[in-house]
Amino acid sequence: MAFFPEFIRNDEYLFPYKNKIIQILSLSFQAEAYFAEAYKDVLKDKINGHLFYGLHLIDDDFVFREWIENATAVYLLCDASNWSKNKDFEFYSTGNGNWEFKISNSKLKHKDFYKILVEWQGGSGERIPAWANRVVQDVNTHIFSAQIWMPEKQYSWKHATPSRPDTVLIYEAHVGMSLEEGKVASFSEFRKFILPRIHKAGYTVIQLMAIQEHPYYGSFGYHVSSFFAASSRFGTPEELKELIDEAHGIGILVIMDVVHSHAVKNEVEGISKFDGSTSQFFHEGDRGFHQAWDSRCFNYGKPQVLNFLLSNCKYWLEEYRFDGFRFDGVTSMIFKNHGLGQNFMSYDDYYNDNLDQDAIVYLRLANKLIHQINPEAITVAEDMSGFPGMGVDIEKGGIGFDFRMAMGIPDYWIKLIKEFNDEEWNVSEMLQRLTDKRADENVVSYAESHDQALVGDQTIIFRLIGADMYWHMDTKSNHLKVDRGIALHKMIRLITSSTAGGAYLNFMGNEFGHPEWIDFPREGNNWSYHYACRQWSLIEKKELRYRNLWEFDNAMINLLKSNNLYDYSIQNITANNQDQVLSFSRGNHIFVFNFNPITSFFDYGFKVNDLSSWKIVLNTDNKLFDGFNLIDETLLYKPVENGVDFFLKVYIPARTAFVLRKID
C-alpha cells in the first residue's frame, strides 16, 4: 500500500507498528468503498439507513421497515390490531433479513403507540423497533412503547448554526436534573432557565447528556435502548429542537453525548436480543457482554451494524442540528477486553491481538461522515488509553476526532488531594501532568468529571472541605478549612483551564462548588428526586460563598474566551518546587500560581521578553471571588533590566494565583 500515514512520520516510536497501522487503514478504505460504492459517491450521500428503516409516511401509507436477521415472522402490534398477533398486520420479508409492512394512514395517526412481535425459531417476543424515533414510557405501568410522531406542523428553524468558536469552552449538562426542583426537568425548562445561565457564564459549547432513550433514568443516559429516539421523559422532539435552535441564536453550539460503545441488555425495551439471537447487533459469547457495565457490545464488523450506527450519527446531525458528538467509552470499543485492568504504558499495549480493528474502522468512518456533513462539527473521544492517532485528521492517517478527553487530569487531582499534604504539591509534576498529551492532537481538559459528583464519589470542593461545607459556607464564618478549600478550588480550575490543550470542560454546578452529590431516584432512596437536581439558589444568596466561586468561574471563562488563549502555546515556564511557585505565559498573558500554603513572596521575579508593562486582569484573591484583597490590582508592573534579561517582580500571597496582561 503506497499510503504512509503522516502521523507515523511524526512519532518514531510508531515505526515498528507501521504495518499494523497501514493494515487498519486498508480495512477502513475497504469499508468506505463498500458504503460509497468505490468512491463514486461521498460517504455522507450513501449513509441513509434512517431514511429507509423505521416508520415513514409514503403517499397515503405508513411504511414500517426493520432489519431483523433471525426472524421467521413479524407482526405490528397497535390499537388497530388489538395488540395481538394478527395476519392483517403481518410484515413480509424483502430479503437479507429485511421486513416491511404497509398500512393506510387512515388506520393509524400521530401519537398512536405501537410495537412489533418478532417470531424466531423456537420463540417470540415483543420488541420496540430498533429504528423507532419516538419511545414513551407509560406513567402507570412503566412499560415503554414506540409512538408515531408525525405532527402536522413541523418545527420551523429560526436561527442559522453559528461557526465553531475560536475557544471551545464546554458546559456539560444533564437536562433532567438541571432544575432545583426535585423532578425530571424538561427541554423547555432547560431552555428557559439554564440556557441563559450558561450564556451569561461565557461557555461556548453545551454538551448534553442522556439524550438517547434509556430505560433507567439513573444510568445517566449511558444504557441506551432506542438509539434514534430523544428521551421522551424530557419532552417532545420539537422542544429539543427549540432548545438547540435558541442556543444557536445566542451563538452557542450544542453537542451530544452519543453512546455507540455499548447498549442496554434489556430485551423488551432495547435491541439486545432483537431477533431472538444474541448476535444480530452484538458479538456472540462473552465478547458480546461488558461485564463491568452489564451491557451489550456491538459487532463493528457487520455492515448492517455500521449502517445502523453511522446513520445514527447523520440522523442527530440533520434532524436535530446537533453540532457534533462526544463519543462515550471509546477505549471499551477499540479493545476486545474493553481496556479493563490495563495501564497502557507501552505501544505494545495498543498494537496486538486485543485491538478491535473493526471498531477503529467504524470510528474513522464516523468522523469522516460527521465532518463531511458539517465540516465545523466537534467530535470528542472519551479515551483513557491515549491510543495513537485518536485526535489526528483522517487525511493524516488518524481516527479523526477533533479532541480527546484528557481523562488523566481529574484522576491526578483526586490523587493529589487525597494522598499528599499541601506542602508536598510539586508544581513541576503538576504542569507536566496537566499538559501531558500527544503533540499531534488536541484535548479537552477538565478538573473533575460528572462521575465525581455521584453518590459514592466526591467532587473537588467536597474533597477539600468535607462536611464543613454544610456549616461554614456563609460569608461571616472564619474557617481555615473552608478558606483553604475555596482558594484551592479556584486555583485548580484556573491552572487546569489555562493549561488546556485545546478545550476546557465543566460539569453543571461544579463551577460554583455544588455542595451535594447526585443521587438519582432508586430503590435505596425510596425513588426520591431530592438529590437529582442542582441548587442554583445558592449562588443567588450573597451571604453564601458559592456566589463568589461562580463569579470567579465567569471571570475565568470570559478571560480565556475574549483573548483566544488556546491559540497560543505555553511558554516561558518557571517552576520552583521548593517555593511551590509556577508561572508561564500564553500569548500576551502571564499566569502565576503560588501553591505554597504558608509563605508569601515579595518581589518574586519572572523573566519576560521586553520592557512592556503588565497589569493584573484576574486574581483569585480578589474580594469579589472570596479572597483577602492582599494584592493591589491597580498597580502597573514594569520589568527591570538585569544585564541582557528583563525580569518582572511581583508580590504573590500564599495559596493565590493571578493573571497579568501586557498592556503596551
XYZ file of C-alpha atoms in Angstrom:
664
model
C 0.000 0.000 0.000
C 1.541 3.318 -1.094
C -0.131 5.465 1.575
C 2.172 6.114 4.544
C 0.331 7.923 7.345
C 1.746 11.295 8.268
C 1.122 10.767 11.956
C 3.577 7.829 11.893
C 6.259 10.098 10.443
C 5.767 12.418 13.415
C 6.424 9.698 16.004
C 9.455 7.476 15.542
C 8.185 5.080 18.197
C 5.315 4.143 15.879
C 7.616 2.901 13.103
C 7.763 -0.696 14.385
C 3.953 -0.829 14.173
C 3.554 0.781 10.757
C 2.421 -2.421 9.022
C -0.343 -2.939 11.575
C -1.452 0.680 11.253
C -1.476 0.517 7.456
C -3.481 -2.718 7.640
C -6.133 -0.945 9.743
C -6.251 1.938 7.280
C -6.659 -0.516 4.408
C -9.681 -2.037 6.166
C -11.061 1.476 6.627
C -10.698 2.263 2.925
C -12.437 -1.001 2.049
C -15.333 -0.274 4.406
C -15.761 3.211 2.992
C -15.693 1.812 -0.536
C -18.430 -0.640 0.484
C -20.743 2.181 1.563
C -19.702 4.750 -1.022
C -19.579 2.373 -3.982
C -15.848 2.527 -4.546
C -15.835 6.335 -4.095
C -18.297 7.098 -6.876
C -20.204 8.956 -4.154
C -19.093 10.601 -0.943
C -19.874 8.768 2.272
C -22.458 11.264 3.524
C -24.639 10.679 0.453
C -24.743 6.899 0.927
C -25.433 6.661 4.646
C -29.209 6.970 4.875
C -30.419 3.967 6.821
C -32.685 6.162 8.922
C -34.483 7.312 5.772
C -35.238 3.723 4.764
C -35.738 1.813 8.023
C -38.190 2.727 10.733
C -41.602 4.292 10.183
C -42.226 6.615 7.238
C -45.285 8.141 5.621
C -45.114 7.445 1.878
C -48.029 8.834 -0.108
C -51.073 7.634 1.843
C -49.422 4.721 3.597
C -47.452 4.236 6.765
C -44.472 2.048 5.846
C -42.636 0.092 8.550
C -39.220 -1.413 7.768
C -36.836 -3.244 10.078
C -33.727 -5.382 9.749
C -34.459 -8.496 11.842
C -31.941 -11.082 10.720
C -33.140 -14.185 12.550
C -36.916 -13.594 12.327
C -39.341 -16.090 10.851
C -42.331 -13.733 11.140
C -43.015 -10.149 12.270
C -46.324 -8.507 13.256
C -47.341 -4.938 14.062
C -48.914 -4.514 17.494
C -51.127 -1.461 18.000
C -54.687 -0.455 18.850
C -55.802 -1.303 15.323
C -54.516 -4.885 15.722
C -55.887 -5.182 19.282
C -52.271 -5.502 20.411
C -52.241 -9.125 19.343
C -50.848 -11.277 16.554
C -52.997 -10.530 13.519
C -52.398 -11.786 9.980
C -53.683 -8.487 8.601
C -50.758 -6.762 10.327
C -48.019 -9.187 9.274
C -44.763 -7.903 7.781
C -43.370 -9.549 4.656
C -39.739 -10.425 4.034
C -37.901 -8.430 1.366
C -34.707 -10.468 1.717
C -31.390 -10.123 3.552
C -33.123 -10.019 6.917
C -35.301 -7.038 5.960
C -39.005 -6.915 6.803
C -41.672 -4.460 5.646
C -45.313 -3.647 6.326
C -47.627 -1.050 4.766
C -50.881 0.204 6.190
C -53.199 3.025 5.208
C -52.679 6.217 7.178
C -56.408 6.165 7.896
C -55.844 3.325 10.383
C -53.058 4.969 12.374
C -52.412 8.527 13.469
C -49.994 10.853 15.177
C -49.275 9.854 18.819
C -50.544 6.260 18.402
C -48.438 3.684 20.226
C -47.045 0.557 18.613
C -44.597 -2.314 18.952
C -43.716 -5.332 16.885
C -43.999 -9.017 17.667
C -40.975 -10.928 16.407
C -41.054 -14.693 15.956
C -37.965 -16.812 15.526
C -37.198 -20.494 15.519
C -38.259 -21.712 18.954
C -39.568 -18.459 20.393
C -41.055 -14.993 20.080
C -41.109 -11.662 21.847
C -42.494 -8.149 21.774
C -39.968 -5.542 20.669
C -39.688 -1.804 20.199
C -38.490 -1.237 16.615
C -34.747 -0.614 16.527
C -35.135 2.432 14.288
C -38.009 3.996 16.252
C -37.547 7.760 16.642
C -40.038 8.248 19.447
C -40.398 5.997 22.507
C -42.597 6.747 25.514
C -42.917 5.160 28.943
C -46.390 4.712 30.407
C -46.543 6.612 33.715
C -48.631 3.896 35.374
C -47.299 0.610 34.001
C -43.760 1.933 33.297
C -43.844 -0.027 30.024
C -42.118 1.535 27.021
C -43.752 1.691 23.591
C -42.847 3.275 20.285
C -45.024 6.202 19.289
C -45.941 7.594 15.894
C -44.605 11.135 15.863
C -45.698 12.980 12.752
C -47.241 16.294 13.797
C -48.976 18.250 11.070
C -46.816 21.280 11.750
C -43.099 20.549 11.501
C -40.647 22.553 13.584
C -39.526 25.724 11.791
C -35.886 26.549 12.499
C -35.275 30.209 13.282
C -31.513 30.519 13.607
C -28.545 29.521 11.497
C -25.895 27.345 13.072
C -23.063 29.542 14.383
C -19.470 28.912 13.365
C -17.275 26.843 15.628
C -15.982 29.166 18.376
C -12.310 30.119 18.467
C -12.218 28.974 22.090
C -14.065 25.746 22.865
C -15.385 26.007 26.426
C -17.786 23.148 27.108
C -20.597 23.166 29.652
C -21.593 19.551 30.260
C -25.232 19.327 31.317
C -27.972 16.823 32.107
C -31.389 18.210 31.226
C -33.408 16.114 33.658
C -31.546 17.148 36.810
C -30.893 20.743 35.754
C -33.542 22.437 37.913
C -33.534 22.951 41.649
C -36.950 21.368 41.979
C -36.855 17.644 42.698
C -38.291 16.363 39.446
C -37.307 15.497 35.881
C -36.787 18.818 34.140
C -37.879 19.281 30.534
C -36.139 20.513 27.412
C -38.297 23.637 27.600
C -37.398 24.318 31.232
C -33.715 23.872 30.448
C -34.080 26.312 27.564
C -35.850 28.920 29.692
C -33.894 28.696 32.929
C -30.497 27.069 32.332
C -29.516 28.169 28.846
C -29.356 31.853 29.909
C -27.101 30.904 32.832
C -24.688 29.100 30.521
C -24.677 32.032 28.134
C -24.023 34.520 30.922
C -21.200 32.346 32.238
C -19.443 32.579 28.868
C -19.349 28.943 27.778
C -19.363 28.446 24.014
C -20.484 24.815 23.699
C -23.089 22.787 25.577
C -22.618 19.032 25.853
C -25.956 17.355 26.569
C -26.007 14.024 28.343
C -28.701 11.340 28.305
C -30.426 12.376 25.061
C -30.837 8.903 23.539
C -33.698 6.983 25.147
C -32.723 4.831 28.111
C -34.991 2.731 30.359
C -33.257 3.502 33.666
C -33.052 7.210 34.491
C -30.230 6.640 36.975
C -27.910 5.274 34.262
C -27.041 8.911 33.428
C -28.129 8.026 29.895
C -25.362 5.519 29.245
C -27.561 2.399 28.947
C -29.268 3.275 25.684
C -32.251 1.295 24.430
C -33.526 3.324 21.462
C -30.704 4.988 19.573
C -32.821 7.207 17.307
C -35.258 8.429 19.963
C -34.713 11.550 22.043
C -35.699 10.642 25.589
C -39.383 11.481 25.941
C -39.041 11.948 29.697
C -37.614 15.392 28.863
C -40.282 16.410 26.360
C -41.050 16.283 22.660
C -38.710 16.327 19.646
C -39.886 19.852 18.864
C -38.922 21.034 22.343
C -35.417 19.622 21.942
C -35.128 21.315 18.556
C -36.263 24.598 20.076
C -33.605 24.301 22.783
C -30.850 23.746 20.199
C -32.264 26.463 17.951
C -32.269 29.030 20.745
C -28.724 28.063 21.758
C -27.662 28.680 18.167
C -29.400 32.029 18.283
C -27.122 33.205 21.102
C -24.003 31.770 19.496
C -23.683 28.533 21.464
C -23.072 25.163 19.806
C -24.718 22.019 21.187
C -23.021 18.638 21.050
C -24.421 15.364 22.263
C -23.105 12.500 24.339
C -23.541 9.667 21.859
C -23.323 6.106 23.148
C -22.095 3.746 20.434
C -19.795 1.799 22.712
C -22.477 -0.463 24.147
C -26.233 -0.888 24.596
C -28.551 -1.755 27.436
C -29.031 -5.507 27.792
C -32.820 -5.148 28.176
C -34.608 -7.210 25.559
C -38.131 -5.761 25.548
C -37.043 -2.098 25.640
C -33.741 -2.476 23.801
C -32.083 -4.389 20.969
C -30.161 -6.980 22.998
C -31.985 -9.998 21.535
C -33.951 -8.128 18.948
C -34.307 -11.130 16.619
C -34.108 -13.752 19.362
C -30.367 -14.265 18.960
C -27.546 -12.628 20.899
C -25.617 -11.858 17.724
C -27.719 -9.594 15.500
C -26.148 -6.313 16.585
C -23.593 -7.654 19.014
C -20.735 -10.089 19.366
C -21.605 -13.619 20.391
C -20.486 -15.151 23.655
C -18.501 -13.352 26.349
C -17.203 -10.752 23.930
C -20.737 -9.532 23.397
C -21.195 -8.623 27.072
C -19.443 -5.881 29.014
C -19.106 -7.378 32.462
C -18.238 -4.099 34.216
C -21.105 -2.151 32.633
C -23.627 -5.021 32.491
C -24.415 -4.205 28.870
C -24.071 -5.473 25.293
C -21.115 -4.791 22.978
C -21.560 -4.039 19.275
C -20.026 -6.095 16.475
C -18.490 -3.347 14.338
C -17.508 -5.885 11.690
C -21.075 -6.298 10.405
C -22.050 -3.890 7.602
C -25.610 -3.664 8.943
C -24.300 -2.547 12.356
C -22.044 0.038 10.732
C -25.015 1.312 8.736
C -27.115 1.499 11.903
C -24.520 3.489 13.867
C -23.371 5.723 11.015
C -26.980 6.531 10.136
C -27.493 7.350 13.798
C -24.761 10.000 13.604
C -26.273 11.515 10.481
C -29.771 11.462 11.968
C -28.859 13.525 15.046
C -26.845 15.993 12.957
C -29.558 16.577 10.383
C -32.831 16.027 12.226
C -31.904 17.921 15.412
C -28.971 20.009 14.146
C -26.593 18.889 16.850
C -23.133 20.312 16.248
C -21.159 17.179 16.995
C -20.675 14.423 19.499
C -18.717 13.336 22.498
C -18.278 9.594 21.887
C -18.649 7.655 25.106
C -16.472 4.683 26.027
C -14.063 4.732 23.086
C -11.452 2.727 24.991
C -14.004 -0.027 25.516
C -14.745 -0.036 21.784
C -11.233 -0.349 20.429
C -10.006 -3.178 22.660
C -11.550 -6.615 22.801
C -11.095 -6.723 26.575
C -12.527 -3.170 26.753
C -9.282 -1.888 28.266
C -10.200 -3.297 31.653
C -7.234 -3.603 34.008
C -4.755 -2.101 31.529
C -2.373 0.775 32.175
C -1.265 1.332 28.552
C 2.364 2.001 29.397
C 3.780 0.858 26.044
C 2.824 0.891 22.367
C 2.845 -2.901 22.644
C -0.335 -2.477 24.696
C -2.068 -0.963 21.644
C -0.969 -2.977 18.644
C -1.668 -6.620 19.413
C -4.426 -9.196 19.024
C -6.502 -7.370 21.646
C -7.074 -4.478 19.243
C -10.558 -4.375 17.690
C -9.692 -3.181 14.203
C -13.366 -3.120 13.204
C -14.118 -0.590 15.944
C -11.317 1.672 14.743
C -12.666 1.427 11.202
C -16.102 2.456 12.484
C -14.711 5.459 14.372
C -12.772 6.614 11.303
C -15.893 6.300 9.155
C -17.988 8.114 11.761
C -15.584 11.035 11.961
C -15.334 11.241 8.186
C -19.116 11.176 7.812
C -19.708 13.771 10.546
C -17.198 16.222 9.096
C -18.499 15.714 5.568
C -21.978 16.661 6.783
C -20.697 19.560 8.890
C -17.028 20.497 8.447
C -17.182 22.570 11.648
C -18.703 19.792 13.761
C -16.926 18.952 17.024
C -16.082 15.340 17.831
C -14.584 14.313 21.154
C -13.280 10.872 22.116
C -13.641 9.640 25.668
C -10.499 7.519 25.516
C -8.346 6.864 28.541
C -5.817 4.700 26.682
C -4.098 7.514 24.792
C -4.361 5.497 21.589
C -2.049 6.989 18.904
C -3.831 8.890 16.163
C -7.106 9.271 18.064
C -7.085 13.052 17.632
C -5.331 13.131 14.263
C -7.043 14.052 10.981
C -8.334 11.236 8.775
C -6.195 12.535 5.899
C -3.085 12.090 8.041
C -3.974 8.505 8.883
C -5.608 9.244 12.226
C -9.006 8.296 13.608
C -10.239 11.827 13.069
C -11.507 13.159 16.395
C -11.120 16.878 16.973
C -10.371 16.303 20.652
C -9.613 13.552 23.114
C -10.792 13.840 26.710
C -7.773 14.381 28.988
C -9.070 11.764 31.402
C -5.913 11.595 33.477
C -6.321 15.126 34.816
C -9.313 14.523 37.148
C -7.577 11.375 38.431
C -4.438 13.408 39.073
C -6.306 16.000 41.160
C -8.022 13.270 43.190
C -4.684 11.611 43.920
C -3.007 14.906 44.819
C -5.756 15.996 47.209
C -6.167 12.559 48.833
C -2.581 11.425 49.187
C -0.373 14.499 49.574
C -0.183 17.306 52.080
C -0.342 20.801 50.608
C 3.380 21.273 51.336
C 4.153 18.293 49.086
C 2.431 19.533 45.934
C 5.082 19.505 43.220
C 4.416 22.247 40.672
C 6.770 20.805 38.035
C 4.928 17.491 38.120
C 1.628 19.396 38.155
C 2.422 21.204 34.911
C 3.677 18.009 33.294
C 0.514 16.101 34.188
C -1.771 18.920 33.035
C -0.046 19.260 29.652
C 0.635 15.554 29.039
C -0.721 14.905 25.577
C 0.460 13.808 22.177
C 1.857 16.708 20.164
C -0.384 15.934 17.191
C -3.722 16.100 18.996
C -5.923 18.488 20.925
C -7.520 17.521 24.214
C -10.416 18.622 26.388
C -9.015 19.396 29.827
C -11.220 19.266 32.897
C -10.605 19.339 36.627
C -13.344 16.914 37.630
C -15.795 14.612 35.901
C -19.527 14.150 36.294
C -18.785 10.763 37.894
C -17.186 12.546 40.849
C -20.486 14.303 41.548
C -22.301 10.991 42.058
C -23.054 9.266 45.344
C -20.054 7.125 46.246
C -17.531 9.652 44.968
C -16.631 13.242 45.803
C -16.269 16.482 43.890
C -13.127 18.565 44.309
C -14.871 21.035 46.608
C -16.099 18.257 48.891
C -12.688 16.576 48.983
C -11.191 19.897 50.025
C -13.788 20.996 52.610
C -15.876 17.964 53.516
C -18.859 18.240 55.845
C -17.759 21.715 56.952
C -19.452 22.913 53.752
C -22.786 22.415 55.492
C -21.950 24.763 58.355
C -19.342 27.295 57.290
C -20.014 28.434 53.719
C -21.534 31.723 54.862
C -19.545 34.917 54.384
C -19.419 35.644 58.112
C -17.675 32.393 59.001
C -13.949 32.373 59.627
C -12.945 28.794 58.968
C -9.456 27.814 57.890
C -10.517 24.604 56.141
C -13.170 26.419 54.114
C -10.739 29.220 53.255
C -8.225 26.633 52.044
C -10.838 24.754 50.035
C -12.169 27.839 48.284
C -8.680 29.091 47.451
C -7.572 25.755 46.007
C -10.846 25.223 44.149
C -10.205 28.464 42.233
C -6.532 27.704 41.662
C -7.171 24.167 40.450
C -9.759 25.335 37.961
C -7.596 28.210 36.744
C -4.492 26.110 36.192
C -6.489 23.328 34.525
C -8.254 25.692 32.145
C -5.209 27.858 31.411
C -3.004 24.874 30.520
C -5.708 23.154 28.440
C -4.500 21.664 25.197
C -7.360 22.829 23.013
C -10.590 22.962 25.036
C -11.922 23.071 28.598
C -14.970 21.365 30.146
C -17.026 21.912 33.277
C -19.879 19.784 34.570
C -23.079 21.599 35.540
C -22.844 23.042 39.040
C -19.180 22.308 39.637
C -18.317 25.873 38.646
C -19.732 27.139 41.940
C -18.749 24.196 44.100
C -22.130 22.478 44.275
C -22.294 21.032 47.799
C -24.450 17.947 47.299
C -23.925 14.765 45.357
C -26.170 13.437 42.611
C -28.360 10.542 43.660
C -30.850 9.525 41.023
C -34.171 8.034 42.164
C -33.699 4.390 43.078
C -34.993 1.808 45.477
C -32.280 2.693 48.024
C -33.547 6.279 48.385
C -37.240 5.442 48.047
C -37.229 6.688 44.432
C -36.584 10.258 45.507
C -35.572 13.096 43.166
C -34.270 15.156 46.076
C -30.614 14.869 45.074
C -31.132 14.613 41.296
C -31.101 18.382 40.892
C -28.873 21.477 41.086
C -29.213 24.118 43.813
C -28.957 27.320 41.770
C -30.370 29.379 44.639
C -27.036 29.052 46.425
C -25.404 31.471 44.014
C -28.274 33.949 44.350
C -27.621 34.351 48.067
C -24.968 36.982 48.651
C -24.450 35.775 52.195
C -23.081 32.444 50.897
C -19.642 31.893 49.401
C -20.884 29.798 46.452
C -21.679 33.044 44.665
C -18.026 34.073 44.861
C -16.900 30.837 43.230
C -19.471 31.369 40.488
C -18.242 34.914 39.921
C -14.680 33.642 39.625
C -15.625 30.980 37.087
C -17.436 33.570 34.979
C -14.390 35.837 35.007
C -12.019 32.958 34.230
C -14.097 31.653 31.307
C -14.523 35.088 29.789
C -10.789 35.805 30.102
C -9.976 32.614 28.183
C -12.615 33.335 25.561
C -12.095 37.036 24.979
C -8.364 36.575 24.447
C -8.486 33.311 22.444
C -5.756 31.995 24.719
C -5.873 28.460 23.308
C -4.477 29.862 20.068
C -1.148 30.327 21.860
C 1.329 27.778 23.151
C 2.604 27.668 26.722
C 5.989 29.382 27.008
C 8.430 30.971 29.482
C 7.810 28.338 32.148
C 9.174 28.923 35.644
C 8.629 26.126 38.155
C 10.188 26.306 41.617
C 9.252 23.190 43.556
C 10.806 24.429 46.793
C 8.735 27.613 46.745
C 5.785 25.834 45.064
C 5.552 28.711 42.612
C 4.728 28.183 38.940
C 4.410 30.669 36.110
C 4.070 30.527 32.338
C 2.955 32.757 29.509
C 0.294 32.228 26.890
C 0.001 34.971 24.279
C 0.137 38.364 25.998
C -0.731 36.877 29.393
C 1.334 35.520 32.254
C -0.228 33.046 34.684
C 1.261 32.977 38.187
C 0.473 30.341 40.844
C 1.710 30.130 44.415
C 0.576 26.795 45.839
C 2.636 27.328 48.970
C 0.111 27.124 51.852
C 2.180 29.298 54.212
C 4.732 31.501 52.516
C 4.018 34.672 50.556
C 6.751 36.064 48.338
C 7.746 39.692 47.793
C 9.455 40.825 44.578
C 9.308 37.355 43.096
C 10.990 37.573 39.701
C 9.919 36.158 36.350
C 11.804 36.526 33.118
C 9.935 38.391 30.349
C 10.850 39.240 26.779
C 10.865 43.058 26.862
C 10.221 46.171 28.942
C 6.468 46.278 28.346
C 4.245 46.975 31.347
C 1.865 44.420 32.822
C -1.411 44.630 34.747
C -3.338 42.045 36.767
C -6.590 41.152 34.999
C -7.696 38.150 37.096
C -6.833 37.447 40.712
C -8.109 34.581 42.861
C -7.500 36.744 45.941
C -9.938 39.443 44.819
C -12.683 40.107 47.380
C -15.322 39.539 44.681
C -14.026 35.967 44.454
C -13.926 35.474 48.236
C -10.265 36.380 48.520
C -8.490 38.578 51.075
C -7.629 41.528 48.787
C -3.925 41.276 49.599
C -2.901 42.412 46.106
C -3.220 45.945 44.769
C -4.669 45.341 41.316
C -4.308 48.988 40.295
C -0.522 48.670 40.071
C 1.343 48.616 36.790
C 4.218 46.148 36.834
C 7.274 47.274 34.907
C 10.180 44.903 34.291
C 13.680 45.670 35.487
C 16.810 45.038 33.466
C 19.435 42.595 34.626
C 22.145 42.590 32.041
C 20.550 41.440 28.792
C 17.497 39.976 30.550
C 14.269 41.567 31.783
C 12.536 40.498 34.983
C 9.049 41.211 36.265
C 8.887 41.332 40.050
C 5.583 40.752 41.814
C 4.096 40.060 45.223
C 2.484 36.612 45.435
C 0.446 35.813 48.556
C 0.331 32.218 49.742
C -2.221 29.992 48.040
C -3.028 32.580 45.386
C -2.985 32.794 41.600
C -3.334 35.711 39.213
C -3.081 36.579 35.538
C -1.133 39.502 34.120
C -1.769 41.077 30.723
C 0.767 43.016 28.673
C -0.634 46.496 28.132
C 1.904 48.085 25.748
